[in-house]
mmCIF file of C-alpha atoms in Angstrom:
data_model
loop_
_atom_site.group_PDB
_atom_site.id
_atom_site.type_symbol
_atom_site.label_atom_id
_atom_site.label_comp_id
_atom_site.label_asym_id
_atom_site.label_seq_id
_atom_site.Cartn_x
_atom_site.Cartn_y
_atom_site.Cartn_z
ATOM 1 C CA MET A 1 204.540 104.224 61.484
ATOM 2 C CA ARG A 2 204.573 100.558 62.156
ATOM 3 C CA LYS A 3 202.019 98.303 60.518
ATOM 4 C CA ASP A 4 200.348 97.325 63.828
ATOM 5 C CA LYS A 5 199.833 101.005 64.732
ATOM 6 C CA ILE A 6 198.171 101.642 61.359
ATOM 7 C CA VAL A 7 195.837 98.679 61.844
ATOM 8 C CA TYR A 8 195.025 99.865 65.369
ATOM 9 C CA LEU A 9 194.320 103.395 64.105
ATOM 10 C CA LEU A 10 192.064 102.122 61.292
ATOM 11 C CA PHE A 11 190.188 99.884 63.727
ATOM 12 C CA ASN A 12 189.581 102.798 66.111
ATOM 13 C CA LEU A 13 188.425 105.076 63.299
ATOM 14 C CA THR A 14 186.018 102.400 62.108
ATOM 15 C CA MET A 15 184.600 101.925 65.598
ATOM 16 C CA VAL A 16 184.155 105.680 66.058
ATOM 17 C CA GLY A 17 182.345 105.812 62.705
ATOM 18 C CA ILE A 18 179.993 102.962 63.628
ATOM 19 C CA VAL A 19 179.193 104.419 67.044
ATOM 20 C CA GLY A 20 178.695 107.887 65.524
ATOM 21 C CA PHE A 21 176.427 106.497 62.826
ATOM 22 C CA SER A 22 174.418 104.628 65.445
ATOM 23 C CA LEU A 23 173.991 107.699 67.643
ATOM 24 C CA LEU A 24 173.016 109.947 64.737
ATOM 25 C CA SER A 25 170.521 107.384 63.470
ATOM 26 C CA GLU A 26 168.857 107.309 66.883
ATOM 27 C CA LEU A 27 168.794 111.121 67.188
ATOM 28 C CA PHE A 28 167.615 111.776 63.638
ATOM 29 C CA PRO A 29 165.536 108.853 62.418
ATOM 30 C CA VAL A 30 164.981 108.918 58.669
ATOM 31 C CA THR A 31 161.419 107.708 58.702
ATOM 32 C CA THR A 32 159.035 105.881 60.929
ATOM 33 C CA CYS A 33 155.948 103.898 60.126
ATOM 34 C CA ASP A 34 153.855 105.999 62.538
ATOM 35 C CA LYS A 35 152.806 108.579 59.973
ATOM 36 C CA TRP A 36 151.310 105.824 57.826
ATOM 37 C CA GLN A 37 149.215 104.153 60.511
ATOM 38 C CA TYR A 38 146.031 105.619 59.006
ATOM 39 C CA SER A 39 146.058 102.899 56.381
ATOM 40 C CA ALA A 40 145.544 100.206 59.011
ATOM 41 C CA ASN A 41 142.093 101.717 59.663
ATOM 42 C CA SER A 42 141.052 101.508 56.013
ATOM 43 C CA THR A 43 137.700 99.838 55.291
ATOM 44 C CA HIS A 44 138.932 98.409 51.961
ATOM 45 C CA ALA A 45 139.755 94.722 51.594
ATOM 46 C CA LYS A 46 143.550 94.622 51.458
ATOM 47 C CA TYR A 47 145.807 92.377 49.485
ATOM 48 C CA TYR A 48 149.559 92.049 49.844
ATOM 49 C CA ALA A 49 152.382 91.734 47.334
ATOM 50 C CA HIS A 50 156.015 90.816 47.817
ATOM 51 C CA PRO A 51 158.706 92.065 45.439
ATOM 52 C CA VAL A 52 159.510 90.086 42.317
ATOM 53 C CA LYS A 53 163.067 91.469 42.454
ATOM 54 C CA ILE A 54 165.183 93.187 45.126
ATOM 55 C CA ILE A 55 168.131 95.476 44.336
ATOM 56 C CA ILE A 56 170.631 96.124 47.151
ATOM 57 C CA LYS A 57 173.509 98.391 46.104
ATOM 58 C CA PRO A 58 173.740 101.109 48.795
ATOM 59 C CA TRP A 59 177.369 101.846 47.896
ATOM 60 C CA ARG A 60 176.045 103.406 44.673
ATOM 61 C CA GLY A 61 174.254 106.071 46.707
ATOM 62 C CA GLN A 62 170.674 107.146 47.151
ATOM 63 C CA HIS A 63 167.862 105.176 45.432
ATOM 64 C CA HIS A 64 169.831 101.956 44.988
ATOM 65 C CA VAL A 65 168.025 99.813 47.577
ATOM 66 C CA TYR A 66 164.556 98.898 46.374
ATOM 67 C CA GLY A 67 162.104 96.140 45.622
ATOM 68 C CA LYS A 68 160.136 95.794 42.391
ATOM 69 C CA PHE A 69 156.469 95.057 43.077
ATOM 70 C CA LEU A 70 153.647 94.148 40.699
ATOM 71 C CA ILE A 71 150.031 94.960 41.542
ATOM 72 C CA PRO A 72 146.965 94.552 39.325
ATOM 73 C CA GLN A 73 145.731 97.540 37.298
ATOM 74 C CA GLY A 74 142.754 99.220 38.941
ATOM 75 C CA TYR A 75 144.196 98.882 42.436
ATOM 76 C CA GLN A 76 145.956 101.470 44.535
ATOM 77 C CA ASN A 77 148.433 101.183 47.376
ATOM 78 C CA ASP A 78 148.914 102.794 50.763
ATOM 79 C CA GLY A 79 151.831 104.896 49.516
ATOM 80 C CA PHE A 80 154.447 102.904 51.403
ATOM 81 C CA PHE A 81 155.753 99.374 51.923
ATOM 82 C CA THR A 82 157.036 97.665 55.042
ATOM 83 C CA LEU A 83 160.203 95.697 55.646
ATOM 84 C CA THR A 84 159.932 93.439 58.684
ATOM 85 C CA LEU A 85 163.068 91.744 59.997
ATOM 86 C CA PRO A 86 163.306 88.920 62.533
ATOM 87 C CA GLY A 87 162.460 90.242 65.978
ATOM 88 C CA ASN A 88 159.584 92.274 64.476
ATOM 89 C CA GLN A 89 161.757 95.297 63.674
ATOM 90 C CA THR A 90 159.742 97.111 60.994
ATOM 91 C CA TYR A 91 160.924 99.811 58.603
ATOM 92 C CA CYS A 92 158.874 101.698 56.038
ATOM 93 C CA GLY A 93 159.845 102.900 52.616
ATOM 94 C CA SER A 94 158.315 105.049 49.907
ATOM 95 C CA LEU A 95 156.842 103.967 46.580
ATOM 96 C CA LYS A 96 157.113 105.159 43.025
ATOM 97 C CA THR A 97 155.071 103.864 40.100
ATOM 98 C CA VAL A 98 157.579 103.116 37.355
ATOM 99 C CA THR A 99 155.305 102.253 34.438
ATOM 100 C CA PRO A 100 151.598 101.600 34.095
ATOM 101 C CA GLN A 101 152.289 98.190 32.560
ATOM 102 C CA ILE A 102 155.095 95.716 31.977
ATOM 103 C CA ASP A 103 155.974 93.751 28.848
ATOM 104 C CA GLY A 104 154.284 90.389 29.131
ATOM 105 C CA GLN A 105 152.343 91.622 32.170
ATOM 106 C CA PRO A 106 149.810 94.078 30.663
ATOM 107 C CA ASN A 107 147.391 93.859 33.602
ATOM 108 C CA ASN A 108 149.932 94.778 36.273
ATOM 109 C CA ALA A 109 151.404 98.058 37.473
ATOM 110 C CA LYS A 110 155.144 98.092 38.199
ATOM 111 C CA ILE A 111 156.016 99.840 41.460
ATOM 112 C CA ARG A 112 159.381 100.379 43.120
ATOM 113 C CA GLY A 113 159.580 100.421 46.887
ATOM 114 C CA TYR A 114 162.615 102.429 47.977
ATOM 115 C CA LEU A 115 164.310 101.826 51.312
ATOM 116 C CA ASN A 116 166.371 104.721 52.618
ATOM 117 C CA THR A 117 170.078 104.064 52.013
ATOM 118 C CA ARG A 118 170.994 104.956 55.589
ATOM 119 C CA ILE A 119 168.499 102.406 56.920
ATOM 120 C CA ALA A 120 169.791 99.762 54.497
ATOM 121 C CA LEU A 121 173.381 100.358 55.608
ATOM 122 C CA TRP A 122 172.335 100.146 59.251
ATOM 123 C CA ILE A 123 170.536 96.828 58.606
ATOM 124 C CA ILE A 124 173.584 95.455 56.761
ATOM 125 C CA MET A 125 175.981 96.575 59.539
ATOM 126 C CA GLN A 126 173.805 94.709 62.048
ATOM 127 C CA GLY A 127 174.306 91.511 60.043
ATOM 128 C CA HIS A 128 170.870 91.331 58.412
ATOM 129 C CA LEU A 129 171.901 91.427 54.743
ATOM 130 C CA ASN A 130 170.352 88.011 54.076
ATOM 131 C CA ASP A 131 167.104 89.125 55.760
ATOM 132 C CA LEU A 132 167.112 92.225 53.561
ATOM 133 C CA LYS A 133 167.353 89.988 50.475
ATOM 134 C CA GLN A 134 164.282 87.910 51.414
ATOM 135 C CA PRO A 135 161.138 88.915 49.441
ATOM 136 C CA GLN A 136 158.811 87.654 52.192
ATOM 137 C CA ASN A 137 160.204 90.363 54.506
ATOM 138 C CA TRP A 138 159.036 93.106 52.107
ATOM 139 C CA LYS A 139 155.279 93.741 51.922
ATOM 140 C CA LEU A 140 153.155 96.145 49.888
ATOM 141 C CA ALA A 141 149.464 96.507 50.750
ATOM 142 C CA TYR A 142 147.042 97.351 47.961
ATOM 143 C CA PHE A 143 143.291 97.596 47.572
ATOM 144 C CA GLU A 144 140.663 98.171 44.906
ATOM 145 C CA LYS A 145 140.064 101.778 43.902
ATOM 146 C CA ARG A 146 136.732 103.232 44.909
ATOM 147 C CA LYS A 147 134.261 103.445 42.102
ATOM 148 C CA ASN A 148 132.489 106.785 41.601
ATOM 149 C CA LYS A 149 128.745 106.602 42.148
ATOM 150 C CA SER A 150 126.730 108.204 39.343
#
């Protein structure tokens, strides 16, 4: 095969892959923020944290796109974080408490907010890698735990 035919073939395969990925993402969304709307009705005073560090390595597979958040001990979160890109496109991700405290930060809980790898790849393919790297686009809501009445 000639070199120009190989390039043409690779280009077409890439385009088919992108279109296929786009169609599948629309048909089978990974997650939506709708199931977490209950938290907006919470009566607690809410505070917001942005990640102190963002890791973006989707080529390493699942669980390699996340933000590291710190929230004060004695507070709890909504169970998710939001990523809002320009144009008000919002994605939600899940949380995992990593450790109850951090060296040098004994009064803070360390939480990882994981963004689905498929969503991260879609955002990157749309040219929003720099927006994905911006801590102000990631937001974790937290509030004071209820105290038990005796």
